[in-house]
Tab-separated table of C-alpha atoms in Angstrom:
chain	number	residue	atom	x	y	z
O	1	UNK	CA	-141.488	-74.054	-51.027
O	2	UNK	CA	-144.681	-74.538	-54.281
O	3	UNK	CA	-147.081	-71.694	-52.595
O	4	UNK	CA	-150.695	-71.084	-54.513
O	5	UNK	CA	-150.067	-67.936	-52.512
O	6	UNK	CA	-147.732	-65.340	-54.638
O	7	UNK	CA	-148.964	-61.672	-52.791
O	8	UNK	CA	-148.243	-60.340	-49.260
O	9	UNK	CA	-147.789	-57.337	-47.682
O	10	UNK	CA	-144.286	-57.780	-46.166
O	11	UNK	CA	-144.091	-55.128	-43.974
O	12	UNK	CA	-146.858	-57.282	-42.528
O	13	UNK	CA	-145.409	-60.309	-42.284
O	14	UNK	CA	-142.829	-58.728	-40.713
O	15	UNK	CA	-145.209	-57.265	-38.260
O	16	UNK	CA	-146.547	-61.034	-37.025
O	17	UNK	CA	-142.273	-61.629	-36.479
O	18	UNK	CA	-141.818	-59.273	-34.623
O	19	UNK	CA	-145.516	-59.902	-32.087
O	20	UNK	CA	-144.056	-63.824	-32.072
O	21	UNK	CA	-140.826	-62.276	-30.932
O	22	UNK	CA	-142.317	-60.673	-28.181
O	23	UNK	CA	-145.222	-62.285	-25.136
O	24	UNK	CA	-147.135	-64.513	-27.912
O	25	UNK	CA	-144.354	-66.672	-28.556
O	26	UNK	CA	-146.848	-69.533	-28.770
O	27	UNK	CA	-150.329	-68.865	-30.778
O	28	UNK	CA	-152.932	-69.650	-28.057
O	29	UNK	CA	-151.625	-70.338	-24.558
O	30	UNK	CA	-153.393	-72.688	-22.599
O	31	UNK	CA	-153.776	-70.306	-19.584
O	32	UNK	CA	-155.509	-67.089	-21.931
O	33	UNK	CA	-157.941	-69.688	-24.084
O	34	UNK	CA	-161.402	-69.506	-22.191
O	35	UNK	CA	-164.085	-66.695	-22.337
O	36	UNK	CA	-162.310	-64.790	-19.537
O	37	UNK	CA	-159.751	-63.905	-21.383
O	38	UNK	CA	-161.301	-63.713	-24.634
O	39	UNK	CA	-163.448	-61.470	-23.318
O	40	UNK	CA	-161.181	-59.180	-21.486
O	41	UNK	CA	-158.993	-59.096	-24.604
O	42	UNK	CA	-156.474	-60.029	-21.703
O	43	UNK	CA	-153.203	-62.615	-21.918
O	44	UNK	CA	-151.214	-62.397	-18.861
O	45	UNK	CA	-150.837	-66.053	-16.617
O	46	UNK	CA	-149.469	-65.952	-13.320
O	47	UNK	CA	-145.491	-67.077	-13.311
O	48	UNK	CA	-146.036	-70.499	-11.465
O	49	UNK	CA	-142.641	-68.994	-9.606
O	50	UNK	CA	-144.107	-66.404	-7.488
O	51	UNK	CA	-148.345	-66.627	-8.740
O	52	UNK	CA	-148.213	-62.927	-9.804
O	53	UNK	CA	-149.167	-62.184	-13.634
O	54	UNK	CA	-146.277	-62.209	-15.481
O	55	UNK	CA	-144.247	-63.227	-12.629
O	56	UNK	CA	-144.277	-59.383	-11.552
O	57	UNK	CA	-143.249	-59.593	-7.932
O	58	UNK	CA	-140.446	-60.942	-8.997
O	59	UNK	CA	-140.001	-57.897	-11.512
O	60	UNK	CA	-139.733	-60.555	-14.888
O	61	UNK	CA	-142.435	-58.726	-16.631
O	62	UNK	CA	-145.453	-57.017	-15.988
O	63	UNK	CA	-148.561	-56.486	-18.223
O	64	UNK	CA	-149.331	-53.796	-20.698
O	65	UNK	CA	-151.409	-52.818	-23.925
O	66	UNK	CA	-149.404	-54.639	-27.002
O	67	UNK	CA	-147.541	-52.706	-29.226
O	68	UNK	CA	-148.260	-52.898	-33.034
O	69	UNK	CA	-146.071	-51.274	-35.954
O	70	UNK	CA	-147.572	-48.175	-37.386
O	71	UNK	CA	-146.387	-49.260	-40.389
O	72	UNK	CA	-148.503	-48.491	-43.550
O	73	UNK	CA	-149.381	-52.114	-44.722
O	74	UNK	CA	-147.701	-52.944	-48.001
O	75	UNK	CA	-150.837	-52.554	-51.320
O	76	UNK	CA	-150.816	-56.805	-52.386
O	77	UNK	CA	-153.518	-57.076	-49.075
O	78	UNK	CA	-157.077	-54.956	-50.491
O	79	UNK	CA	-158.940	-55.631	-47.557
O	80	UNK	CA	-158.510	-54.097	-43.629
O	81	UNK	CA	-159.836	-56.318	-40.398
O	82	UNK	CA	-160.912	-59.185	-42.232
O	83	UNK	CA	-158.322	-61.752	-40.687
O	84	UNK	CA	-157.292	-62.515	-37.655
O	85	UNK	CA	-154.103	-62.511	-38.459
O	86	UNK	CA	-153.957	-59.194	-38.788
O	87	UNK	CA	-152.108	-57.107	-36.230
O	88	UNK	CA	-151.564	-59.954	-34.438
O	89	UNK	CA	-152.248	-60.596	-31.391
O	90	UNK	CA	-154.910	-57.685	-31.447
O	91	UNK	CA	-158.099	-59.543	-32.389
O	92	UNK	CA	-157.740	-61.776	-29.466
O	93	UNK	CA	-155.431	-60.173	-26.549
O	94	UNK	CA	-155.039	-56.375	-26.405
O	95	UNK	CA	-152.640	-56.675	-23.434
O	96	UNK	CA	-150.512	-59.231	-23.125
O	97	UNK	CA	-147.019	-59.783	-21.022
O	98	UNK	CA	-144.176	-57.772	-21.689
O	99	UNK	CA	-141.265	-59.089	-19.878
O	100	UNK	CA	-137.632	-57.537	-19.105
O	101	UNK	CA	-134.660	-58.074	-19.740
O	102	UNK	CA	-133.666	-61.509	-20.590
O	103	UNK	CA	-137.079	-63.330	-19.988
O	104	UNK	CA	-139.713	-64.390	-22.387
O	105	UNK	CA	-142.745	-66.469	-22.841
O	106	UNK	CA	-146.455	-65.766	-22.571
O	107	UNK	CA	-146.199	-65.701	-18.599
O	108	UNK	CA	-142.391	-64.344	-18.571
O	109	UNK	CA	-141.874	-67.989	-17.803
O	110	UNK	CA	-139.300	-68.940	-19.461
O	111	UNK	CA	-135.367	-67.082	-20.664
O	112	UNK	CA	-134.824	-65.110	-24.311
O	113	UNK	CA	-132.964	-67.878	-26.511
O	114	UNK	CA	-129.331	-67.944	-25.619
O	115	UNK	CA	-130.063	-67.403	-22.431
O	116	UNK	CA	-130.441	-69.716	-18.979
O	117	UNK	CA	-129.897	-69.929	-15.300
O	118	UNK	CA	-132.660	-69.092	-12.010
O	119	UNK	CA	-133.000	-65.166	-13.386
O	120	UNK	CA	-131.917	-66.281	-17.265
O	121	UNK	CA	-128.488	-64.100	-16.669
O	122	UNK	CA	-126.069	-67.606	-18.121
O	123	UNK	CA	-125.659	-67.217	-21.821
O	124	UNK	CA	-125.270	-70.276	-23.339
O	125	UNK	CA	-124.064	-71.793	-26.805
O	126	UNK	CA	-125.629	-74.579	-28.717
O	127	UNK	CA	-123.971	-76.066	-31.460
O	128	UNK	CA	-126.181	-77.149	-34.874
O	129	UNK	CA	-124.928	-79.714	-36.470
O	130	UNK	CA	-125.058	-81.836	-39.622
O	131	UNK	CA	-126.996	-85.128	-39.376
O	132	UNK	CA	-124.523	-86.786	-41.260
O	133	UNK	CA	-122.207	-86.619	-38.670
O	134	UNK	CA	-124.456	-87.319	-35.751
O	135	UNK	CA	-122.986	-90.562	-34.254
O	136	UNK	CA	-125.191	-93.517	-34.689
O	137	UNK	CA	-126.303	-92.876	-30.884
O	138	UNK	CA	-126.818	-89.336	-31.473
O	139	UNK	CA	-129.041	-89.645	-34.630
O	140	UNK	CA	-130.858	-92.370	-33.342
O	141	UNK	CA	-131.824	-89.950	-30.008
O	142	UNK	CA	-133.187	-87.240	-32.925
O	143	UNK	CA	-135.342	-89.426	-34.294
O	144	UNK	CA	-136.000	-90.861	-30.674
O	145	UNK	CA	-137.143	-87.208	-29.443
O	146	UNK	CA	-139.226	-86.427	-33.070
O	147	UNK	CA	-141.535	-89.531	-32.224
O	148	UNK	CA	-141.709	-88.805	-28.610
O	149	UNK	CA	-143.207	-84.928	-29.684
O	150	UNK	CA	-145.247	-86.459	-31.915
O	151	UNK	CA	-147.017	-88.483	-28.926
O	152	UNK	CA	-146.556	-86.438	-26.670
O	153	UNK	CA	-149.642	-83.515	-25.843
O	154	UNK	CA	-148.705	-79.986	-25.447
O	155	UNK	CA	-148.993	-78.828	-21.994
O	156	UNK	CA	-148.702	-74.621	-22.296
O	157	UNK	CA	-150.873	-75.075	-26.000
O	158	UNK	CA	-153.488	-75.328	-27.765
O	159	UNK	CA	-154.955	-74.506	-31.286
O	160	UNK	CA	-158.070	-72.388	-32.937
O	161	UNK	CA	-160.683	-74.502	-34.621
O	162	UNK	CA	-162.677	-71.348	-35.013
O	163	UNK	CA	-161.864	-67.755	-36.003
O	164	UNK	CA	-162.593	-64.849	-33.604
O	165	UNK	CA	-166.297	-64.403	-35.265
O	166	UNK	CA	-166.626	-68.471	-35.425
O	167	UNK	CA	-165.747	-68.135	-31.316
O	168	UNK	CA	-168.516	-65.382	-31.362
O	169	UNK	CA	-165.943	-62.777	-30.545
O	170	UNK	CA	-165.019	-64.802	-27.585
O	171	UNK	CA	-167.986	-65.578	-25.791
O	172	UNK	CA	-167.685	-69.091	-27.429
O	173	UNK	CA	-164.136	-70.384	-27.056
O	174	UNK	CA	-163.098	-72.844	-29.900
O	175	UNK	CA	-159.892	-74.396	-28.641
O	176	UNK	CA	-158.252	-78.131	-28.981
O	177	UNK	CA	-155.599	-80.413	-27.679
O	178	UNK	CA	-152.555	-80.882	-29.874
O	179	UNK	CA	-148.859	-82.762	-29.747
O	180	UNK	CA	-146.097	-80.728	-29.662
O	181	UNK	CA	-144.811	-82.620	-32.938
O	182	UNK	CA	-148.735	-80.756	-34.484
O	183	UNK	CA	-148.508	-77.920	-33.182
O	184	UNK	CA	-145.811	-76.451	-35.055
O	185	UNK	CA	-147.419	-78.177	-38.305
O	186	UNK	CA	-150.432	-75.946	-37.025
O	187	UNK	CA	-148.824	-73.181	-36.420
O	188	UNK	CA	-146.883	-73.503	-40.282
O	189	UNK	CA	-150.511	-73.642	-41.718
O	190	UNK	CA	-152.021	-70.865	-39.370
O	191	UNK	CA	-148.886	-68.452	-40.860
O	192	UNK	CA	-149.487	-69.530	-44.664
O	193	UNK	CA	-153.597	-70.867	-44.919
O	194	UNK	CA	-156.129	-68.417	-46.598
O	195	UNK	CA	-157.759	-65.499	-45.991
O	196	UNK	CA	-161.613	-66.761	-44.841
O	197	UNK	CA	-164.188	-63.758	-46.132
O	198	UNK	CA	-167.288	-65.414	-45.515
O	199	UNK	CA	-169.585	-67.769	-47.611
O	200	UNK	CA	-167.948	-69.116	-49.721
O	201	UNK	CA	-165.259	-66.441	-50.856
O	202	UNK	CA	-161.277	-66.756	-49.518
O	203	UNK	CA	-158.396	-64.580	-50.629
O	204	UNK	CA	-155.676	-67.183	-51.214
O	205	UNK	CA	-152.934	-64.635	-52.239
O	206	UNK	CA	-151.558	-63.939	-48.706
O	207	UNK	CA	-148.666	-66.191	-46.645
O	208	UNK	CA	-147.379	-65.013	-43.691
O	209	UNK	CA	-144.241	-66.636	-43.804
O	210	UNK	CA	-143.245	-66.751	-47.397
O	211	UNK	CA	-142.567	-64.815	-50.278
O	212	UNK	CA	-141.342	-61.256	-47.859
O	213	UNK	CA	-138.867	-60.497	-45.411
O	214	UNK	CA	-140.072	-62.193	-42.783
O	215	UNK	CA	-139.662	-65.288	-44.337
O	216	UNK	CA	-135.822	-66.266	-43.025
O	217	UNK	CA	-136.647	-64.800	-40.126
O	218	UNK	CA	-140.260	-66.565	-39.388
O	219	UNK	CA	-138.564	-69.632	-39.728
O	220	UNK	CA	-135.826	-68.887	-37.487
O	221	UNK	CA	-137.934	-67.727	-34.879
O	222	UNK	CA	-140.271	-71.287	-35.769
O	223	UNK	CA	-137.082	-73.437	-35.500
O	224	UNK	CA	-135.998	-71.836	-32.058
O	225	UNK	CA	-139.252	-71.858	-30.545
O	226	UNK	CA	-139.928	-76.182	-31.582
O	227	UNK	CA	-135.762	-76.867	-30.291
O	228	UNK	CA	-137.221	-74.611	-27.098
O	229	UNK	CA	-140.301	-77.339	-26.608
O	230	UNK	CA	-138.579	-79.891	-27.173
O	231	UNK	CA	-135.633	-79.367	-24.987
O	232	UNK	CA	-138.909	-78.960	-22.503
O	233	UNK	CA	-140.703	-82.610	-23.143
O	234	UNK	CA	-137.146	-84.149	-23.101
O	235	UNK	CA	-135.195	-82.668	-20.556
O	236	UNK	CA	-132.583	-82.488	-22.912
O	237	UNK	CA	-131.461	-78.434	-22.754
O	238	UNK	CA	-128.386	-79.128	-25.401
O	239	UNK	CA	-130.825	-80.325	-27.886
O	240	UNK	CA	-130.437	-78.801	-31.647
O	241	UNK	CA	-131.642	-79.331	-34.417
O	242	UNK	CA	-129.644	-81.115	-37.127
O	243	UNK	CA	-129.310	-79.582	-40.972
O	244	UNK	CA	-129.313	-82.150	-43.953
O	245	UNK	CA	-126.409	-79.786	-46.682
O	246	UNK	CA	-128.562	-80.621	-49.194
O	247	UNK	CA	-125.996	-79.231	-51.763
O	248	UNK	CA	-124.875	-81.266	-55.046
O	249	UNK	CA	-126.952	-84.191	-54.030
O	250	UNK	CA	-128.224	-87.069	-56.968
O	251	UNK	CA	-130.699	-88.153	-54.397
O	252	UNK	CA	-132.072	-87.889	-51.279
O	253	UNK	CA	-129.662	-89.341	-49.034
O	254	UNK	CA	-131.729	-88.973	-46.358
O	255	UNK	CA	-134.789	-90.873	-47.184
O	256	UNK	CA	-133.762	-94.669	-46.000
O	257	UNK	CA	-135.595	-96.352	-42.817
O	258	UNK	CA	-132.148	-95.086	-40.638
O	259	UNK	CA	-133.066	-91.393	-41.112
O	260	UNK	CA	-135.566	-90.528	-42.242
O	261	UNK	CA	-138.037	-93.153	-43.623
O	262	UNK	CA	-136.956	-94.694	-47.298
O	263	UNK	CA	-139.816	-95.496	-50.015
O	264	UNK	CA	-142.220	-98.755	-49.619
O	265	UNK	CA	-141.410	-101.164	-51.331
O	266	UNK	CA	-144.838	-101.638	-53.059
O	267	UNK	CA	-146.412	-97.891	-53.219
O	268	UNK	CA	-143.553	-95.225	-53.823
O	269	UNK	CA	-145.859	-92.647	-52.158
O	270	UNK	CA	-145.663	-93.976	-48.845
O	271	UNK	CA	-142.829	-94.266	-46.743
O	272	UNK	CA	-141.418	-97.428	-45.624
O	273	UNK	CA	-143.061	-99.639	-42.451
O	274	UNK	CA	-139.766	-100.455	-41.404
O	275	UNK	CA	-139.576	-96.426	-40.363
O	276	UNK	CA	-141.681	-95.309	-37.840
O	277	UNK	CA	-142.758	-92.332	-39.823
O	278	UNK	CA	-144.477	-94.323	-41.281
O	279	UNK	CA	-147.342	-94.782	-39.111
O	280	UNK	CA	-146.783	-91.162	-38.335
O	281	UNK	CA	-150.790	-88.981	-39.501
O	282	UNK	CA	-150.106	-85.730	-41.409
O	283	UNK	CA	-152.520	-82.867	-40.171
O	284	UNK	CA	-153.905	-79.654	-42.462
O	285	UNK	CA	-153.201	-80.930	-45.816
O	286	UNK	CA	-157.148	-80.158	-47.511
O	287	UNK	CA	-156.712	-76.350	-47.800
O	288	UNK	CA	-159.733	-76.663	-49.916
O	289	UNK	CA	-161.796	-78.328	-48.278
O	290	UNK	CA	-160.983	-76.055	-45.423
O	291	UNK	CA	-162.004	-73.041	-47.543
O	292	UNK	CA	-165.052	-74.644	-48.755
O	293	UNK	CA	-166.315	-75.385	-45.232
O	294	UNK	CA	-164.988	-71.775	-43.931
O	295	UNK	CA	-163.259	-73.332	-41.231
O	296	UNK	CA	-159.842	-73.510	-39.990
O	297	UNK	CA	-157.705	-76.946	-39.499
O	298	UNK	CA	-159.349	-78.869	-36.452
O	299	UNK	CA	-155.358	-81.209	-36.217
O	300	UNK	CA	-157.984	-84.022	-37.552
O	301	UNK	CA	-155.229	-86.901	-38.889
O	302	UNK	CA	-155.848	-86.816	-42.594
O	303	UNK	CA	-153.421	-90.042	-43.437
O	304	UNK	CA	-149.927	-91.103	-43.799
O	305	UNK	CA	-147.095	-88.685	-44.834
O	306	UNK	CA	-146.568	-88.685	-48.549
O	307	UNK	CA	-143.542	-88.939	-50.442
O	308	UNK	CA	-142.466	-89.328	-54.100
O	309	UNK	CA	-138.293	-87.756	-54.147
O	310	UNK	CA	-137.182	-87.228	-57.729
O	311	UNK	CA	-140.661	-87.818	-58.983
O	312	UNK	CA	-141.772	-84.405	-59.442
O	313	UNK	CA	-142.105	-82.173	-62.216
O	314	UNK	CA	-138.435	-81.403	-63.611
O	315	UNK	CA	-139.646	-78.828	-65.995
O	316	UNK	CA	-140.123	-76.857	-63.042
O	317	UNK	CA	-137.208	-78.260	-60.514
O	318	UNK	CA	-134.804	-80.606	-62.774
O	319	UNK	CA	-132.354	-80.951	-59.843
O	320	UNK	CA	-131.797	-80.638	-56.682
O	321	UNK	CA	-128.983	-77.589	-55.677
O	322	UNK	CA	-125.741	-76.732	-56.375
O	323	UNK	CA	-123.205	-75.462	-54.168
O	324	UNK	CA	-122.236	-72.838	-57.262
O	325	UNK	CA	-125.890	-71.833	-56.697
O	326	UNK	CA	-125.670	-71.261	-53.075
O	327	UNK	CA	-122.202	-69.627	-53.209
O	328	UNK	CA	-123.940	-66.987	-55.717
O	329	UNK	CA	-126.842	-65.720	-53.206
O	330	UNK	CA	-124.615	-65.581	-50.572
O	331	UNK	CA	-122.470	-62.874	-52.471
O	332	UNK	CA	-125.767	-60.492	-53.444
O	333	UNK	CA	-125.732	-57.889	-51.201
O	334	UNK	CA	-129.121	-56.744	-50.614
O	335	UNK	CA	-131.125	-58.771	-48.444
O	336	UNK	CA	-134.392	-57.780	-49.809
O	337	UNK	CA	-135.516	-55.009	-52.602
O	338	UNK	CA	-138.343	-54.055	-55.019
O	339	UNK	CA	-141.764	-55.588	-54.677
O	340	UNK	CA	-139.951	-56.598	-51.344
O	341	UNK	CA	-142.152	-60.637	-52.790
O	342	UNK	CA	-141.174	-63.298	-55.596
O	343	UNK	CA	-141.280	-60.997	-58.263
O	344	UNK	CA	-138.189	-58.979	-56.283
O	345	UNK	CA	-135.176	-59.057	-59.033
O	346	UNK	CA	-131.460	-58.997	-56.747
O	347	UNK	CA	-132.699	-59.967	-53.562
O	348	UNK	CA	-130.949	-62.430	-51.207
O	349	UNK	CA	-134.158	-63.376	-49.536
O	350	UNK	CA	-136.587	-63.765	-52.789
O	351	UNK	CA	-133.157	-65.994	-54.548
O	352	UNK	CA	-132.935	-67.843	-51.277
O	353	UNK	CA	-136.636	-68.501	-51.036
O	354	UNK	CA	-136.448	-70.008	-54.366
O	355	UNK	CA	-138.596	-67.163	-56.814
O	356	UNK	CA	-135.604	-65.935	-58.413
O	357	UNK	CA	-132.920	-67.478	-60.925
O	358	UNK	CA	-130.167	-68.777	-58.231
O	359	UNK	CA	-127.803	-67.487	-61.207
O	360	UNK	CA	-128.992	-64.237	-61.797
O	361	UNK	CA	-131.131	-63.463	-59.560
O	362	UNK	CA	-133.953	-62.153	-61.515
O	363	UNK	CA	-137.592	-62.975	-60.440
O	364	UNK	CA	-138.753	-66.188	-62.752
O	365	UNK	CA	-141.979	-67.636	-60.906
O	366	UNK	CA	-141.766	-70.429	-63.462
O	367	UNK	CA	-139.399	-71.639	-61.834
O	368	UNK	CA	-138.132	-73.785	-57.755
O	369	UNK	CA	-134.602	-73.151	-56.779
O	370	UNK	CA	-133.090	-73.494	-54.254
O	371	UNK	CA	-134.616	-73.439	-50.697
O	372	UNK	CA	-137.902	-74.354	-52.713
O	373	UNK	CA	-136.499	-76.787	-55.115
O	374	UNK	CA	-135.994	-78.870	-52.069
O	375	UNK	CA	-139.774	-78.925	-51.637
O	376	UNK	CA	-140.593	-79.525	-55.055
O	377	UNK	CA	-138.016	-82.196	-55.283
O	378	UNK	CA	-140.197	-84.467	-52.104
O	379	UNK	CA	-142.887	-84.792	-54.190
O	380	UNK	CA	-145.671	-85.658	-51.599
O	381	UNK	CA	-146.123	-83.685	-47.964
O	382	UNK	CA	-143.555	-81.324	-48.368
O	383	UNK	CA	-144.521	-79.786	-51.572
O	384	UNK	CA	-147.870	-78.050	-50.532
O	385	UNK	CA	-147.175	-75.237	-48.212
O	386	UNK	CA	-149.825	-75.267	-45.637
O	387	UNK	CA	-149.259	-78.959	-44.452
O	388	UNK	CA	-144.871	-79.260	-45.706
O	389	UNK	CA	-143.941	-79.359	-41.844
O	390	UNK	CA	-145.786	-83.039	-41.526
O	391	UNK	CA	-142.514	-84.076	-42.748
O	392	UNK	CA	-139.520	-84.211	-40.236
O	393	UNK	CA	-137.713	-83.197	-43.277
O	394	UNK	CA	-138.668	-79.846	-43.610
O	395	UNK	CA	-136.579	-79.379	-40.474
O	396	UNK	CA	-133.675	-80.725	-41.890
O	397	UNK	CA	-134.471	-78.554	-44.860
O	398	UNK	CA	-135.384	-75.219	-42.747
O	399	UNK	CA	-132.036	-75.698	-40.600
O	400	UNK	CA	-130.391	-75.883	-43.042
O	401	UNK	CA	-132.061	-72.382	-45.099
O	402	UNK	CA	-131.231	-71.051	-41.725
O	403	UNK	CA	-127.077	-71.480	-41.747
O	404	UNK	CA	-126.580	-68.645	-42.977
O	405	UNK	CA	-125.282	-67.853	-39.482
O	406	UNK	CA	-126.270	-63.689	-39.544
O	407	UNK	CA	-129.329	-61.806	-40.711
O	408	UNK	CA	-130.508	-59.308	-38.790
O	409	UNK	CA	-129.843	-60.565	-35.685
O	410	UNK	CA	-125.905	-63.397	-35.494
O	411	UNK	CA	-127.017	-66.727	-34.772
O	412	UNK	CA	-124.568	-66.602	-31.656
O	413	UNK	CA	-126.654	-63.334	-29.783
O	414	UNK	CA	-129.775	-66.447	-29.677
O	415	UNK	CA	-128.126	-68.983	-28.394
O	416	UNK	CA	-126.767	-71.685	-31.134
O	417	UNK	CA	-124.491	-71.603	-34.019
O	418	UNK	CA	-123.069	-74.233	-36.678
O	419	UNK	CA	-120.270	-76.320	-36.595
O	420	UNK	CA	-119.328	-75.533	-39.740
O	421	UNK	CA	-118.509	-72.293	-38.764
O	422	UNK	CA	-116.627	-73.566	-35.533
O	423	UNK	CA	-112.866	-73.458	-36.175
O	424	UNK	CA	-113.053	-75.291	-39.645
O	425	UNK	CA	-110.227	-77.180	-39.535
O	426	UNK	CA	-110.822	-78.615	-35.997
O	427	UNK	CA	-114.512	-79.601	-37.211
O	428	UNK	CA	-112.760	-80.928	-39.980
O	429	UNK	CA	-110.444	-82.807	-38.008
O	430	UNK	CA	-113.230	-83.778	-35.553
O	431	UNK	CA	-115.459	-85.312	-38.753
O	432	UNK	CA	-112.959	-87.387	-39.759
O	433	UNK	CA	-112.810	-89.061	-36.112
O	434	UNK	CA	-116.225	-88.904	-35.483
O	435	UNK	CA	-116.586	-93.047	-37.147
O	436	UNK	CA	-113.297	-94.076	-34.730
O	437	UNK	CA	-114.872	-92.665	-32.461
O	438	UNK	CA	-117.777	-94.490	-33.170
O	439	UNK	CA	-115.981	-97.782	-33.418
O	440	UNK	CA	-114.108	-96.801	-30.193
O	441	UNK	CA	-116.573	-96.411	-27.623
O	442	UNK	CA	-118.153	-100.207	-29.256
O	443	UNK	CA	-115.270	-102.155	-28.858
O	444	UNK	CA	-114.275	-100.083	-25.260
O	445	UNK	CA	-114.558	-103.239	-22.745
O	446	UNK	CA	-112.268	-105.329	-25.017
O	447	UNK	CA	-109.875	-101.829	-24.861
O	448	UNK	CA	-109.675	-101.373	-20.851
O	449	UNK	CA	-109.285	-105.793	-20.763
O	450	UNK	CA	-105.853	-105.158	-23.110
O	451	UNK	CA	-104.529	-102.615	-21.219
O	452	UNK	CA	-104.638	-104.129	-18.473
O	453	UNK	CA	-102.873	-107.167	-19.001
O	454	UNK	CA	-100.063	-105.140	-21.460
O	455	UNK	CA	-99.548	-102.766	-17.943
O	456	UNK	CA	-98.849	-106.631	-16.308
O	457	UNK	CA	-96.713	-107.640	-19.077
O	458	UNK	CA	-94.904	-104.730	-19.178
O	459	UNK	CA	-94.375	-104.776	-15.209
O	460	UNK	CA	-92.736	-108.054	-15.733
O	461	UNK	CA	-90.556	-107.364	-18.259
O	462	UNK	CA	-89.394	-104.414	-16.608
O	463	UNK	CA	-88.595	-105.720	-13.154
O	464	UNK	CA	-86.244	-109.086	-15.538
O	465	UNK	CA	-84.823	-106.233	-16.727
O	466	UNK	CA	-83.828	-103.943	-13.800
O	467	UNK	CA	-83.040	-107.283	-11.980
O	468	UNK	CA	-80.688	-108.215	-14.849
O	469	UNK	CA	-79.238	-104.736	-14.830
O	470	UNK	CA	-78.327	-105.056	-11.332
O	471	UNK	CA	-76.165	-107.865	-11.804
O	472	UNK	CA	-74.209	-106.774	-15.023
O	473	UNK	CA	-73.445	-104.117	-12.850
O	474	UNK	CA	-72.026	-106.404	-10.288
O	475	UNK	CA	-69.435	-107.930	-12.060
O	476	UNK	CA	-68.489	-105.340	-14.776
O	477	UNK	CA	-67.812	-102.028	-12.642
O	478	UNK	CA	-67.301	-99.935	-15.256
O	479	UNK	CA	-70.446	-97.881	-16.380
O	480	UNK	CA	-72.424	-99.863	-18.973
O	481	UNK	CA	-73.217	-98.825	-22.721
O	482	UNK	CA	-76.189	-97.477	-24.216
O	483	UNK	CA	-78.950	-100.367	-24.121
O	484	UNK	CA	-79.260	-100.344	-27.891
O	485	UNK	CA	-75.491	-101.964	-28.271
O	486	UNK	CA	-75.425	-103.777	-24.897
O	487	UNK	CA	-76.667	-108.171	-25.279
O	488	UNK	CA	-79.555	-107.027	-22.834
O	489	UNK	CA	-81.222	-105.696	-26.320
O	490	UNK	CA	-80.322	-108.800	-28.867
O	491	UNK	CA	-82.440	-111.086	-25.775
O	492	UNK	CA	-85.205	-108.950	-25.697
O	493	UNK	CA	-87.754	-110.563	-27.412
O	494	UNK	CA	-90.564	-107.268	-28.143
O	495	UNK	CA	-93.683	-109.091	-29.050
O	496	UNK	CA	-96.957	-108.808	-27.553
O	497	UNK	CA	-98.395	-111.099	-25.124
O	498	UNK	CA	-102.603	-109.746	-25.347
């Protein structure tokens, strides 16, 4: 992804990820966005199941002091105590719910990824699939779910519209409601925004979600939480995010009205009015304005989604990535190396993220490969780091980037897998059958009717044959020859009477 944030604390980014994996799964739980919780610096909401903090009565969890990493910070960030995201979430809360067993969430009211059931003891495994292998009804359902998320207020989370200092150290809460889709747009913005230093000063070279070892696991958890929230609002526990395999693509094949929105007939920077995505409003795209005002994005609508795929700077990203480039990246044996930022050489993470050449794994920040290339190619909302999640193609793209199956923790342990990893031969056969099965579904009533009529005709013919055989048996007591050698065979017409 194109980024003006050049360096950061790599261990800092990993620390941010580790905290997200623990109790503060969302940015700001609604139950803790109040003066009392902020002044006490405690976020231990009651679990609805038993009315106790963190579900303690049911042994789901307990309210405890947060555990922060003691690892030294990297040299790239020359400040301390100036950014609310440092040692997250200690600036806002230093006591949160510590969940036990397979429970998680800000009140320990949810199951860890990969588990379900009343007591979170049932293992579950869901499958993410190629968007072009979905049936029409499955694809339409996915698009409808996205639109529902865009129009459904989040029940559990709110966003911060001011820093902790601007909140008077907690005595003046500054939070706002937000819809489920934009909650994640805001989270992506919040993780990658610049540091506000006061006055007109900002520190741009920081990003808690990119250009460091945490890039892949941060986005993995991000997608899992996104999936989880959509499952909640739809009641569809089996929902998974599909992916777009963009290898060797000559253009944006998902940029059609049938999928993620085609091109506007008169303005190439906008989406076709035939797509409901054309009515979506973006948020968190005006970073320079926020910086000049020393403010946070407050989720105010800022205009339509912008997208002009292929009309990007060809000197930076000449084309979409190839299969060979992806295979080379997957052959790298070091997850991270050297400086552990965008200058890292022979780093799997840096090559996949797109700051290293996908043919040599040598850092080259003048080019954008693999993950970054897709963002640049979209030439619009997707190409600006902080607001890139506004374009729903972001989800398809990052699900494909995540499609390695393993790093640190195998995806199956988190409750999901990718279709291509499951019995490839069978999957290929199923993919071959999908369009025919879809056609069969549409003509099913006719097939049933034909089967009934065919059964009746077959029964009548069978009766006639049997009667004829009995008659002959009475005339010729000897054993009859095979049917194919008798006169009966020659007298039967094999025709369809449907």
